[in-house]
Every structure is written in structure tokens, then in C-alpha cells.
XYZ file of C-alpha atoms in Angstrom:
689
model
C 83.653 -136.276 162.759
C 82.155 -137.537 159.497
C 82.170 -141.193 158.564
C 82.516 -142.397 154.994
C 83.193 -145.608 153.129
C 86.149 -145.900 150.762
C 86.417 -149.062 148.675
C 84.225 -150.927 151.133
C 86.078 -149.797 154.268
C 84.442 -147.410 156.701
C 86.589 -144.651 158.184
C 85.986 -141.710 160.489
C 88.072 -138.594 159.841
C 88.207 -134.986 160.941
C 85.899 -132.508 159.257
C 87.601 -130.748 156.361
C 89.693 -133.758 155.405
C 89.699 -134.410 151.669
C 88.857 -137.751 150.105
C 92.465 -138.164 148.991
C 93.737 -137.633 152.543
C 91.168 -140.028 153.960
C 92.182 -142.666 151.418
C 95.825 -142.241 152.396
C 94.902 -142.964 156.008
C 93.613 -146.323 154.786
C 96.745 -146.946 152.765
C 94.967 -146.448 149.451
C 97.156 -144.677 146.915
C 95.442 -142.263 144.557
C 97.549 -140.922 141.674
C 98.119 -137.183 141.563
C 100.279 -134.555 139.886
C 99.174 -131.171 141.191
C 98.439 -132.147 144.800
C 101.156 -131.742 147.420
C 100.474 -131.983 151.133
C 102.476 -128.825 151.947
C 100.979 -126.651 149.209
C 97.565 -125.087 148.698
C 95.086 -127.249 146.813
C 94.831 -126.489 143.104
C 92.754 -129.378 141.741
C 93.819 -128.755 138.170
C 95.489 -131.958 136.959
C 92.378 -134.151 137.512
C 94.485 -137.300 137.816
C 93.056 -138.022 141.257
C 89.487 -138.539 140.015
C 87.314 -140.880 142.076
C 83.678 -141.883 141.936
C 81.353 -140.784 144.730
C 77.951 -142.409 144.763
C 75.045 -140.021 144.148
C 77.370 -137.521 142.437
C 76.789 -137.160 138.679
C 80.427 -137.375 137.556
C 83.897 -138.233 138.911
C 85.320 -135.704 141.366
C 88.871 -134.575 142.111
C 89.620 -136.279 145.405
C 92.314 -133.754 146.348
C 89.798 -130.896 146.446
C 86.637 -132.676 147.622
C 86.038 -132.569 151.389
C 84.593 -135.705 152.922
C 80.930 -135.799 153.830
C 78.896 -137.889 156.229
C 77.830 -141.147 154.634
C 79.866 -140.746 151.455
C 80.553 -143.928 149.505
C 83.716 -143.578 147.449
C 85.209 -145.851 144.814
C 88.854 -145.212 143.959
C 89.655 -148.008 141.526
C 86.561 -149.255 139.713
C 86.134 -149.382 135.936
C 84.623 -145.910 135.698
C 87.474 -144.365 137.686
C 90.134 -146.121 135.644
C 88.506 -144.975 132.408
C 88.372 -141.384 133.673
C 92.036 -141.440 134.648
C 92.995 -142.968 131.333
C 91.225 -140.106 129.625
C 93.099 -137.561 131.758
C 96.391 -139.268 130.977
C 95.603 -139.221 127.265
C 95.033 -135.476 127.390
C 98.243 -134.915 129.370
C 100.240 -136.813 126.775
C 98.774 -135.013 123.760
C 101.532 -132.397 123.769
C 104.106 -134.110 125.957
C 107.313 -134.762 123.988
C 108.830 -138.237 123.710
C 111.895 -137.156 125.671
C 112.114 -140.015 128.157
C 115.371 -141.434 126.706
C 117.166 -138.100 127.177
C 115.231 -136.595 130.082
C 117.075 -136.228 133.393
C 113.822 -136.987 135.201
C 113.751 -140.467 133.670
C 113.453 -143.086 136.383
C 112.072 -140.579 138.874
C 109.191 -139.165 136.827
C 105.661 -139.260 138.233
C 104.202 -138.899 134.738
C 106.280 -141.841 133.533
C 105.102 -143.974 136.451
C 101.428 -143.108 136.035
C 101.597 -143.560 132.268
C 102.605 -147.160 132.916
C 99.415 -147.613 134.922
C 96.935 -145.482 132.979
C 98.527 -144.714 129.618
C 97.317 -146.198 126.339
C 99.399 -148.289 123.975
C 98.915 -145.853 121.102
C 97.974 -142.226 120.508
C 94.819 -141.132 118.673
C 95.992 -137.587 117.911
C 97.709 -136.698 114.660
C 97.993 -132.947 115.171
C 101.369 -131.299 115.723
C 102.483 -131.155 119.319
C 102.628 -127.770 120.986
C 106.102 -126.386 121.655
C 106.860 -123.830 124.374
C 109.923 -121.639 124.536
C 112.233 -122.467 127.426
C 112.687 -119.891 130.163
C 115.888 -118.763 131.854
C 115.553 -119.525 135.555
C 119.214 -118.861 136.337
C 122.199 -121.157 136.911
C 120.419 -123.713 139.112
C 117.144 -124.762 137.485
C 117.051 -126.076 133.905
C 113.742 -125.532 132.097
C 112.104 -127.734 129.424
C 108.730 -126.056 129.350
C 107.376 -128.150 126.485
C 107.263 -130.978 129.047
C 105.236 -128.884 131.519
C 101.776 -130.258 132.386
C 100.697 -127.050 134.218
C 100.363 -128.678 137.623
C 101.375 -125.269 139.133
C 103.351 -126.840 141.976
C 106.277 -124.539 141.176
C 104.049 -121.460 141.233
C 102.511 -122.381 144.561
C 105.849 -123.227 146.175
C 107.634 -120.063 145.099
C 104.653 -117.983 146.224
C 103.592 -119.729 149.418
C 106.722 -121.351 150.858
C 109.592 -119.306 149.423
C 107.676 -116.031 149.487
C 109.169 -114.732 146.234
C 106.210 -114.747 143.805
C 107.991 -114.419 140.470
C 106.269 -117.336 138.710
C 102.757 -117.513 137.319
C 100.583 -118.718 134.478
C 100.530 -116.659 131.312
C 97.757 -116.871 128.681
C 94.831 -119.302 128.840
C 93.564 -122.664 127.681
C 95.991 -124.578 125.450
C 98.206 -121.487 125.276
C 98.858 -121.518 129.030
C 102.528 -121.281 129.970
C 104.245 -121.242 133.342
C 106.699 -118.372 133.228
C 108.250 -115.511 135.146
C 106.306 -112.327 135.629
C 109.469 -110.273 135.371
C 112.580 -110.679 133.283
C 114.885 -111.808 136.082
C 116.435 -115.012 137.363
C 114.802 -117.180 140.000
C 116.776 -115.797 142.920
C 115.083 -117.498 145.865
C 117.460 -119.274 148.245
C 115.072 -122.242 148.074
C 114.690 -122.442 144.296
C 116.207 -125.919 144.031
C 113.115 -127.372 145.677
C 111.224 -126.678 142.462
C 113.161 -129.554 140.903
C 111.912 -131.979 143.555
C 108.349 -130.740 143.261
C 108.096 -130.909 139.473
C 106.325 -134.210 138.613
C 107.750 -134.245 135.070
C 111.020 -133.201 133.463
C 110.088 -129.542 132.975
C 112.393 -128.367 135.799
C 115.644 -130.267 136.297
C 119.044 -129.903 137.931
C 120.958 -127.552 135.642
C 124.481 -128.019 137.071
C 124.169 -131.816 136.802
C 122.327 -131.951 133.456
C 123.052 -135.083 131.402
C 125.558 -136.439 133.919
C 123.615 -139.239 135.614
C 120.691 -141.612 135.590
C 118.795 -142.112 138.817
C 119.486 -145.850 138.913
C 123.246 -145.283 138.598
C 123.505 -143.429 141.895
C 124.395 -144.780 145.317
C 122.165 -143.105 147.890
C 123.331 -142.305 151.426
C 121.157 -140.725 154.108
C 123.111 -138.074 155.961
C 123.003 -134.642 157.590
C 123.839 -131.268 156.064
C 126.863 -129.427 157.468
C 126.720 -126.340 155.242
C 124.912 -124.308 157.904
C 123.879 -124.649 161.532
C 120.425 -126.109 160.896
C 121.463 -129.740 160.329
C 118.904 -130.515 157.643
C 118.251 -134.150 156.765
C 119.735 -134.873 153.348
C 120.407 -137.701 150.922
C 123.757 -137.764 149.172
C 123.648 -139.325 145.709
C 127.026 -140.417 144.364
C 128.266 -142.187 141.278
C 131.543 -143.919 141.867
C 133.486 -141.673 144.220
C 131.880 -138.418 143.106
C 128.936 -136.672 144.765
C 126.512 -135.867 141.943
C 123.702 -134.244 143.874
C 122.334 -133.596 147.346
C 118.603 -133.896 148.034
C 116.502 -133.203 151.137
C 114.964 -135.946 153.225
C 111.710 -135.482 155.091
C 112.292 -134.411 158.689
C 109.417 -132.418 160.132
C 111.479 -131.468 163.198
C 114.057 -129.554 161.164
C 113.679 -128.990 157.436
C 110.303 -130.584 156.631
C 111.229 -131.562 153.051
C 113.022 -128.422 151.876
C 116.704 -127.595 151.441
C 118.608 -124.374 150.816
C 120.325 -123.901 147.473
C 123.852 -123.756 148.902
C 123.417 -127.067 150.688
C 121.938 -128.623 147.548
C 124.160 -127.279 144.771
C 127.575 -126.583 146.315
C 128.467 -130.280 146.076
C 130.588 -129.667 142.978
C 132.974 -127.842 145.317
C 133.724 -131.202 146.953
C 135.888 -132.186 143.975
C 137.659 -128.867 143.394
C 140.716 -127.430 145.173
C 140.947 -130.558 147.303
C 143.848 -131.367 149.573
C 144.713 -134.948 148.697
C 148.193 -135.297 150.223
C 150.299 -133.664 152.957
C 152.431 -130.630 152.202
C 155.394 -129.113 154.033
C 156.719 -125.608 153.428
C 160.261 -125.709 152.119
C 162.244 -122.961 150.420
C 159.336 -120.569 150.720
C 156.742 -122.839 149.121
C 154.527 -125.794 150.002
C 156.005 -129.046 148.703
C 154.334 -132.481 148.588
C 155.374 -134.768 151.425
C 154.555 -138.110 152.974
C 152.562 -138.414 156.163
C 155.721 -139.352 158.091
C 157.553 -136.313 156.746
C 154.679 -134.005 157.649
C 154.400 -135.414 161.168
C 158.159 -135.235 161.619
C 158.166 -131.580 160.563
C 155.480 -130.796 163.140
C 157.226 -132.754 165.890
C 160.558 -131.060 165.174
C 159.037 -127.618 165.699
C 156.790 -128.427 168.661
C 159.610 -130.187 170.495
C 161.146 -126.845 171.408
C 157.920 -124.959 172.126
C 156.293 -124.911 175.583
C 152.600 -125.744 175.733
C 151.724 -122.190 176.746
C 152.791 -121.076 173.273
C 150.674 -123.600 171.327
C 147.072 -122.897 170.275
C 144.229 -124.309 168.146
C 141.294 -122.702 166.339
C 138.435 -124.828 164.981
C 136.577 -124.011 161.777
C 132.873 -124.006 161.041
C 132.594 -127.561 159.675
C 134.822 -129.381 162.157
C 133.149 -132.521 163.485
C 132.889 -133.332 167.178
C 135.269 -136.316 167.017
C 137.984 -134.003 165.704
C 137.183 -131.356 168.308
C 137.495 -133.718 171.256
C 140.696 -135.252 169.880
C 142.240 -131.825 169.283
C 141.248 -130.632 172.734
C 142.707 -133.718 174.385
C 145.952 -133.291 172.446
C 146.294 -129.575 173.266
C 145.596 -130.224 176.946
C 148.211 -132.999 176.991
C 150.697 -130.544 175.464
C 149.931 -128.087 178.262
C 147.905 -125.559 176.285
C 144.673 -123.808 177.266
C 144.530 -121.762 174.059
C 141.671 -123.354 172.127
C 138.582 -121.816 170.563
C 135.764 -122.943 168.275
C 134.476 -119.379 167.774
C 136.698 -118.260 164.924
C 134.443 -115.264 164.249
C 134.812 -114.053 167.842
C 131.165 -114.535 168.785
C 130.568 -113.792 172.464
C 128.975 -117.114 173.324
C 128.953 -118.356 176.902
C 129.902 -122.041 176.949
C 129.087 -122.296 180.652
C 125.310 -121.905 180.158
C 123.953 -124.162 177.426
C 120.644 -122.292 177.143
C 122.591 -119.154 176.208
C 123.747 -120.585 172.879
C 120.892 -122.852 171.764
C 117.812 -122.351 169.628
C 115.772 -123.257 172.696
C 112.277 -123.163 171.203
C 113.494 -125.758 168.650
C 113.176 -125.190 164.918
C 109.721 -126.752 164.678
C 108.677 -125.078 167.915
C 109.147 -121.597 166.464
C 105.821 -122.181 164.704
C 104.169 -121.935 168.136
C 105.496 -118.423 168.763
C 103.083 -115.536 168.313
C 105.664 -112.734 168.519
C 109.326 -112.800 167.463
C 112.149 -110.292 167.740
C 115.053 -110.892 165.339
C 118.358 -109.373 166.489
C 121.374 -108.981 164.235
C 120.365 -111.689 161.787
C 118.989 -112.212 158.317
C 117.417 -115.671 158.543
C 116.677 -115.675 154.812
C 120.436 -115.807 154.143
C 121.624 -117.532 157.298
C 119.007 -120.306 157.382
C 116.518 -120.118 154.483
C 114.646 -123.220 155.642
C 114.077 -121.616 159.040
C 112.976 -118.437 157.279
C 110.359 -120.520 155.447
C 109.142 -121.732 158.866
C 108.750 -118.137 160.024
C 106.829 -117.291 156.856
C 104.632 -120.347 157.405
C 103.831 -119.119 160.912
C 103.133 -115.579 159.638
C 100.706 -116.880 157.014
C 98.651 -118.566 159.742
C 97.948 -115.151 161.278
C 98.157 -113.904 164.841
C 101.892 -113.377 164.526
C 103.933 -110.215 164.938
C 107.625 -109.883 164.158
C 110.208 -107.152 164.406
C 113.848 -106.856 163.362
C 116.704 -104.995 164.995
C 119.471 -105.320 162.452
C 119.916 -105.300 158.703
C 116.949 -104.149 156.671
C 116.004 -106.960 154.301
C 113.104 -108.715 152.622
C 112.558 -111.690 154.916
C 109.442 -112.878 152.989
C 107.263 -112.474 156.094
C 105.669 -109.369 157.517
C 107.703 -107.574 160.157
C 108.490 -104.153 161.596
C 112.014 -102.864 161.128
C 113.040 -101.156 164.360
C 116.407 -99.938 163.095
C 119.920 -101.333 163.025
C 121.356 -99.653 166.109
C 122.141 -101.797 169.148
C 120.814 -98.991 171.349
C 117.293 -100.119 170.366
C 117.950 -103.255 172.399
C 118.668 -101.160 175.463
C 115.332 -99.385 175.004
C 113.560 -102.721 174.663
C 115.247 -104.132 177.763
C 114.229 -101.036 179.726
C 110.634 -101.280 178.508
C 110.883 -97.972 176.634
C 110.064 -99.367 173.195
C 106.472 -100.108 172.095
C 107.386 -103.529 170.692
C 108.154 -104.682 174.229
C 104.421 -104.376 174.915
C 103.808 -106.709 171.968
C 106.243 -109.251 173.402
C 104.743 -109.030 176.866
C 101.227 -109.499 175.499
C 102.216 -112.573 173.470
C 101.380 -116.025 174.748
C 104.672 -117.489 173.519
C 107.114 -114.670 172.730
C 110.520 -115.423 171.248
C 113.681 -113.790 170.011
C 116.269 -114.926 167.484
C 119.791 -113.709 168.165
C 122.131 -113.875 165.192
C 125.880 -114.288 165.040
C 126.136 -110.840 163.482
C 125.115 -109.378 166.835
C 127.481 -111.553 168.861
C 130.628 -111.344 166.710
C 131.286 -107.735 167.702
C 133.416 -106.038 170.296
C 130.240 -105.425 172.320
C 128.861 -108.912 171.668
C 128.821 -109.879 175.355
C 126.828 -106.744 176.207
C 124.359 -107.494 173.409
C 124.003 -111.042 174.737
C 123.251 -109.545 178.159
C 120.629 -107.199 176.697
C 119.002 -110.088 174.845
C 118.821 -111.970 178.143
C 117.171 -108.945 179.803
C 114.641 -108.683 176.969
C 113.823 -112.380 177.333
C 113.266 -112.025 181.069
C 111.250 -108.814 180.764
C 108.989 -110.289 178.075
C 108.437 -113.561 179.942
C 109.985 -115.670 177.203
C 111.055 -118.437 179.572
C 108.201 -120.267 181.274
C 107.272 -123.848 182.059
C 107.263 -125.738 178.754
C 108.491 -122.792 176.668
C 111.833 -121.109 176.150
C 111.759 -118.443 173.454
C 115.416 -117.421 173.740
C 117.031 -118.565 170.494
C 120.531 -118.242 169.097
C 120.780 -118.871 165.366
C 124.116 -120.422 164.454
C 125.550 -120.340 160.961
C 128.304 -122.892 161.646
C 127.667 -126.625 161.867
C 130.550 -127.051 164.327
C 129.710 -124.290 166.769
C 127.251 -125.901 169.191
C 129.239 -129.136 169.283
C 132.395 -127.183 170.097
C 130.667 -125.344 172.933
C 129.152 -128.576 174.266
C 132.644 -130.125 174.338
C 134.217 -127.081 175.960
C 136.415 -126.232 172.987
C 136.912 -122.765 174.440
C 139.829 -121.203 176.305
C 140.681 -122.855 179.582
C 142.037 -121.101 182.658
C 144.377 -118.399 181.395
C 143.704 -119.386 177.794
C 143.313 -117.134 174.781
C 140.296 -116.866 172.500
C 140.578 -116.827 168.693
C 141.302 -113.101 168.420
C 143.838 -113.244 171.233
C 145.536 -116.247 169.611
C 146.015 -114.292 166.391
C 147.200 -111.263 168.329
C 149.575 -113.396 170.382
C 150.987 -114.984 167.240
C 151.670 -111.543 165.781
C 153.525 -110.516 168.937
C 155.435 -113.789 169.278
C 153.608 -114.977 172.405
C 152.050 -117.849 170.419
C 154.603 -119.849 168.457
C 152.474 -122.632 166.920
C 148.844 -122.700 165.812
C 146.674 -125.607 164.689
C 143.912 -124.573 162.287
C 141.166 -127.194 162.117
C 139.534 -126.108 158.876
C 139.558 -122.522 160.153
C 139.710 -120.248 157.106
C 137.841 -117.154 158.306
C 140.518 -115.761 160.640
C 143.070 -113.142 159.635
C 145.882 -115.226 158.155
C 148.209 -112.235 157.903
C 147.960 -111.781 161.657
C 149.855 -114.982 162.493
C 153.194 -113.312 161.919
C 156.058 -115.802 162.162
C 154.067 -118.466 164.011
C 154.283 -122.089 162.844
C 150.855 -122.934 161.382
C 149.505 -126.463 160.879
C 146.347 -126.656 158.775
C 144.094 -129.708 158.880
C 141.262 -129.447 156.384
C 139.727 -130.622 153.147
C 140.264 -127.682 150.772
C 143.108 -125.456 149.665
C 141.544 -122.308 151.074
C 143.056 -119.409 153.041
C 144.331 -121.567 155.913
C 146.184 -123.966 153.636
C 147.872 -121.097 151.793
C 149.222 -119.704 155.072
C 150.178 -123.034 156.625
C 153.676 -124.386 157.127
C 152.345 -127.942 157.177
C 149.122 -129.006 155.456
C 147.362 -132.199 156.556
C 144.556 -133.352 154.214
C 141.262 -134.067 155.961
C 137.763 -135.172 154.956
C 134.674 -133.244 153.969
C 131.345 -133.944 155.698
C 130.271 -136.298 152.895
C 133.366 -138.464 153.416
C 133.103 -139.520 157.044
C 130.816 -140.852 159.730
C 130.976 -137.789 161.934
C 129.016 -136.199 164.759
C 127.602 -132.677 164.650
C 125.224 -130.741 166.904
C 122.772 -128.394 165.233
C 121.655 -124.961 166.401
C 118.892 -126.397 168.609
C 121.293 -128.804 170.367
C 120.326 -131.951 168.455
C 123.183 -134.474 168.198
C 123.338 -135.775 164.618
C 125.641 -137.945 162.553
C 126.716 -137.738 158.933
C 127.324 -140.906 156.936
C 130.190 -141.706 154.626
C 128.927 -141.439 151.048
C 132.251 -141.331 149.194
C 135.841 -141.830 150.258
C 138.277 -138.949 150.782
C 140.506 -138.269 147.766
C 144.084 -139.476 147.566
C 145.836 -139.702 150.925
C 143.285 -137.627 152.834
C 141.967 -139.165 156.044
C 139.283 -138.519 158.640
C 140.432 -135.552 160.692
C 140.313 -137.142 164.130
C 142.391 -140.070 162.885
C 145.044 -137.627 161.689
C 145.186 -136.051 165.153
C 145.315 -139.500 166.756
C 148.273 -140.502 164.567
C 150.030 -137.186 165.235
C 149.643 -137.651 168.979
C 151.811 -140.778 168.786
C 154.566 -138.892 166.979
C 154.419 -136.112 169.569
C 154.709 -138.623 172.402
C 151.224 -137.819 173.734
C 149.136 -140.775 172.519
C 145.389 -140.355 172.865
C 143.449 -143.102 174.570
C 141.211 -144.126 171.691
C 141.805 -145.851 168.380
C 138.381 -146.721 166.939
C 135.253 -144.685 166.123
C 133.440 -146.427 168.958
C 136.117 -145.426 171.444
C 136.234 -141.797 170.345
C 132.450 -141.582 170.640
C 132.655 -143.043 174.109
C 135.086 -140.233 174.833
C 132.526 -137.726 173.508
C 129.893 -139.100 175.875
C 132.375 -139.010 178.742
C 133.044 -135.316 178.139
C 129.326 -134.548 177.747
C 126.612 -137.187 178.327
C 124.395 -135.501 175.701
C 126.504 -137.191 173.013
C 125.272 -140.603 174.121
C 121.897 -140.026 172.444
C 121.319 -139.140 168.809
C 118.573 -136.970 167.312
C 117.148 -135.806 170.609
C 116.711 -132.264 171.876
C 117.296 -131.956 175.612
C 115.963 -128.725 177.157
C 118.766 -126.676 178.679
C 118.631 -125.140 182.127
C 118.132 -121.386 182.217
C 120.961 -119.573 183.967
C 122.748 -116.266 184.213
C 124.820 -115.176 181.212
C 125.872 -112.077 179.330
C 127.562 -109.008 180.745
C 126.474 -105.496 181.530
C 127.990 -102.745 179.462
C 127.415 -100.146 176.836
C 126.888 -101.047 173.208
C 128.541 -99.365 170.265
C 126.913 -97.367 167.510
C 128.086 -99.657 164.702
C 124.989 -100.889 162.832
C 124.001 -104.484 163.472
C 124.639 -106.639 160.408
C 124.150 -110.231 159.327
C 127.012 -112.679 159.769
C 126.702 -113.625 156.091
C 127.331 -111.243 153.236
C 127.112 -113.714 150.362
C 124.673 -116.582 150.852
C 126.268 -118.646 148.107
C 129.884 -118.596 149.327
C 130.379 -118.993 153.069
C 132.957 -121.771 153.494
C 135.776 -123.582 151.677
C 133.401 -125.986 149.912
C 131.059 -123.341 148.523
C 133.966 -121.042 147.649
C 135.447 -123.877 145.579
C 132.120 -124.471 143.834
C 131.809 -123.297 140.252
C 128.010 -123.340 140.591
C 128.067 -121.084 143.645
C 130.387 -118.687 141.800
C 127.861 -118.560 138.958
C 125.069 -117.826 141.449
C 127.108 -115.024 142.985
C 127.638 -113.531 139.535
C 123.971 -113.961 138.552
C 122.269 -112.813 141.730
C 124.926 -110.575 143.276
C 126.138 -110.889 146.825
C 126.175 -107.351 148.156
C 129.422 -108.304 149.843
C 131.330 -106.168 152.251
C 134.739 -107.694 151.727
C 136.195 -105.948 154.734
C 134.403 -108.555 156.846
C 135.805 -112.034 157.278
C 132.594 -113.835 158.130
C 130.696 -115.319 155.263
C 133.097 -114.374 152.489
C 136.720 -114.981 151.840
C 138.529 -111.859 150.868
């Protein structure tokens, strides 16, 4: 390991480390624009110049590997003069847009100009102007501000895997532009805004609506998919203006999918802000007491065996445990958190977790994807798979929808019968899995939410056993969830009890009159027409399909409006933080259920957030610890049986509109129109239609 001296301090680092990285280990900050630790080195902005003794001129520290005995100066007079010269060149053509630029207050160029910029310009020539490009409805371009750092090009090529950006022309005519005349359709395109060190790429939906210093910042967790990415919610007043990723190497590194980032405008549209009761064929505004009284009047004459509850995809764990306790006290076993009908076995935790962990998938050297399109279902995870593929020594195959996943893979077909061949060792890719040191599979909800879902789960288990995916220190059996509420619901046992009905059977029973009352906890993806004459109570945040069908509507809170517990696809217990307050008379969902239990004469035994979380831990001790992944015991699950010939498909048709929030979002509607969704509206998962 080479030793070098930086600003008088000796340090020993690994071979291949750059001077900039070595300086960071000492806590020495070197300015940079083009360098980013997760992108390939470009070395083209020259802002990170340092002086190395015995070298004839300053060197770019981001691209210069350390050498034995190097003596580096990062802040002497020569270095400062060199950086001032670089800054002067960068500002030659940069417009004086700071007063109107959305990047103001968060601009790297602005910050470095304070340190290295001059107090006057020496150039009198006209500034260069560059025509703005159309990057679609999400990213606003001001290309005259571009300093050609090429971060956007490297991200879209290396991380996102959709190389549509590049540099056109040369020298002072260089422009960053699209190679083809199409919109920037990557599901990760919003990350370009974070990466841009100037105001060339900004947030188009929120243009001219905020200044960075006006926003209240709340660290939270994303509930728009099953990944549980670390996010920061920025709000002004009681309105969420934007959602940004936080660094969390265990889950999302520092990236975020476009739906999670830009659907926040849906939080203020089509909101339920007061209770409603159906009278004279229509929903009429009511008080909380009137709504509760209407529910109590109906339930009073209904036996518990005719009452049921279905939980939606964004229901928090506090609400799930409260609803389960209430239904059990009413004498009902008809509860289900699997509104799409996925054949998940709640009895064996390893059967429904992403057992390798999200970060751990980078250790796999062979992966079989079954009935999933991770690019749509979890774009940040898809970027992880691409990252692993780029390292080499990685083979992947897909049984399911044929799609561009941005990483190399073999498409084995979309028939479930291929799984039977794999399980029996009759398919050549099984040899690849067996030869792998750490083989893995990713089982999607599209494979489980079928009539033969339990048989497919059983085949996946056989493939895992045959390929040796479960060994000491490694479990490659992974289930990819698309719903933030799903793992938490399974961990809490929000599934049918003895003699209870699942979601499909609840709907069927309601149509036949066997189920007389149904609670929908933000469940909007079930067949609303199938409830027949049943009395439906909807508790949720948006006026979506469930609210339109309901007889009583109780306004709840979105994930940005409560301190709520979720469990992500890998089994990590996480907690959102209240960033803004619910609108109008809306309340946290579990508090609504707690208040209703009093009216129904079945009071729940908890009144405070602390008490309800103690109840969570009592039901499942895993809820006592946050942000920890506990390996699950491997057990028997799945059933034997034949599989149908219906092609395996992804659980999501339209990436941009999968839930009530994104369906209420104007921005997501624009993305659907711009990029197309390829929707099959006969399906209920992923789209509302």
C-alpha cells in the first residue's frame, strides 16, 4: 500500500486510490464538478487541481492515482491560482441567472465561485447561447448554464443503462444533448437533477415554485413501492414540494425512481378531507360522529362471520394491527393484505422476503428472474442488477415478460412450464445456477398473483433447493414486492384466520350475500363491482375506486403525513416521519380505527403511538427493532400442482400510475402520455381501470 503526504500529513492508502479520495480520508475537501464517487472518472472540469511535487504542472486529483512517496499540496498559492483560472473559464459563458435559477442556494458552481471566483470579468465577448433540449415532462433543461461536466451522460449510460445522452460537436461548440429525438424515458431520470452541479437540469414540475431555503426538510422512507428507499421530503407550509433521495447504501444508495420522486403532486389532488356517508344514492359530507354512527347502525345487526377487511398497498403497520384486533374482536377471520391475490405463505417468513437483501444481490453471480420486470417494479433494484452485471462474472435469465432490463440476460420464455423444466433439471440454465457460487432467484408478484400462484411458489422453492441457493451465510431465494404494506401485513398475520376468506373469496362472498360488510383500508385494486349489496367502509387518503364504491368514507393520511411503520421487501422495519399534516378533518388511519372501536363497543387497548407500537412488538418481536434485517428460517412452503399456460407477466403495467397517489398526480399522467404505458386494462394490478 503506497504512502504519500498530503498537506503535511502522511497517509497510507490502497493502490489505485486517487489523490482526491486519499484527501477525503484525511478530511480535506477538494472542490470538484465532474467527479462523482458512483460514476466513472472523467477528469474534464479541472476544478480539483492540486500540486504534486516533481510534477511540472497541476494535476487533476480525481484522475491521478496515488504513488509511493508523493507529496501533494491541495491549498497553496499555486493551487488556488490554478483553480481561480478554471473558475474564470467556467464563468466565461455562464449566464447571470442566479436570481431566477431554481438551483440557487443548492448550486455547486455558486458555492465554488464564492471561494475561487473573481470580483470582475475580463471578457467582453458575447456569451455563448445553447438551445434548450426537450427531456420530457420531468427534467427542465437550461443548456446555456451547462459546464459540460458530463455527469448526466455518465449516469444515464452507466447507472440507468439507457444511453440516450452524449456530447455533440467539439471545443467551445460542445453541447450535451440527446442522440435521438425522443424524451428521456428512463425510470431513474430524476436523478440527473441531483447530479447536475449547476442549474442546467432542474425539476420541471416544480419550476419557479420554491427556493431551497424556504423548505422544511424531513427525513423519511418511501412507500410508493416495496423497496423502502430513504428519502427526504421537502415541504413549504403544508404542501410537499419535492421528494429527494437520501444516501442509504443498504437499499437505494443515493438514487430514487421517478414515481417516488415526482408523484408528490398527487398528495394534494383528489384528497379525502372529511367523512362522507351515502344517502339518497350519493355520498354526502358528514361529521365523524355521523359517519361512526352510520357504521355502528349497520354492523349492529351483522354477525362477525359476515364482516371482512382488505388492506391496500400503502397501509401502515399500526393501521394493520388495529384493524386486525378490531375484526377479531368482532368475531371475524376474514382479513387479507394480499389484495392482488398473491399466493404468499405467511407461515414461513423466508418464503416472502428478499432474503439475499437488496445490497446483497450484488454478491450473486447468477440470477433467475421469474414473473417480474424489475425495471418497472423496482428501478433502483434494477440499477443494482446492472451494476453487478457490469462487474462481470454474472449470468442472468428471465422467465416472464420480455423486456429491456438494462443488463444482459437470457430470455427463457414466458411460459410457467419452463419453471417445471428448471426444477426437474431439464433446462440448461439450471447448470448455470448449480455452477454459481452464490445463485439467486427473484420471484415477482406477477407470478404469484395467478390462479396457479401457489404451484409457481412451490416450483421456485424446488429450483432454489436444486440449485443450492440456500447455504450457510447465503439465501438466494428472493420475493420482490411492489407494495409497501405487504411484508408488514404478512409479518402481523393480516391473512385469513381459521375458516377465514382471502381477498378474492371476500369479494365473491359479498357478491353472493355471505359477506355483508367490508372494510377497505386503502384497497383500490380489487373489483369494486363484485361487492354486490355489501356495506363498504373505505378508510384512505384519496378519492379513488374504493371511495367511489363505499357507503361510508373515512379520510385517512398519506405516508408523508404520519409517523408510521412499514416493512420493506427484504424484511427491514422502517418508519416514515410526519412532514405535513393531513388535510381538513383527515386523521392517522389507526387513530380512526381506535375511535371507531369505542363506538362499536369493542375498545382497543391502546391510545398512544407508543402503545400501538408496543402492540406491534407483542404480535411480532421483529417490530421492536428498526432498520435491521433479521435472516428468516428456511422452511417448507408452496404446493405441488400443475401450472397453467397463461404467459407470465409483470404485476405492473404502467410504471407511472400504480396507486391512488400516482393516479391523482398530474405529472404522472403527463409521463404516461409522453412515454406510453403499454397497459393491459383488463388487469387490476398496477393500473386503475
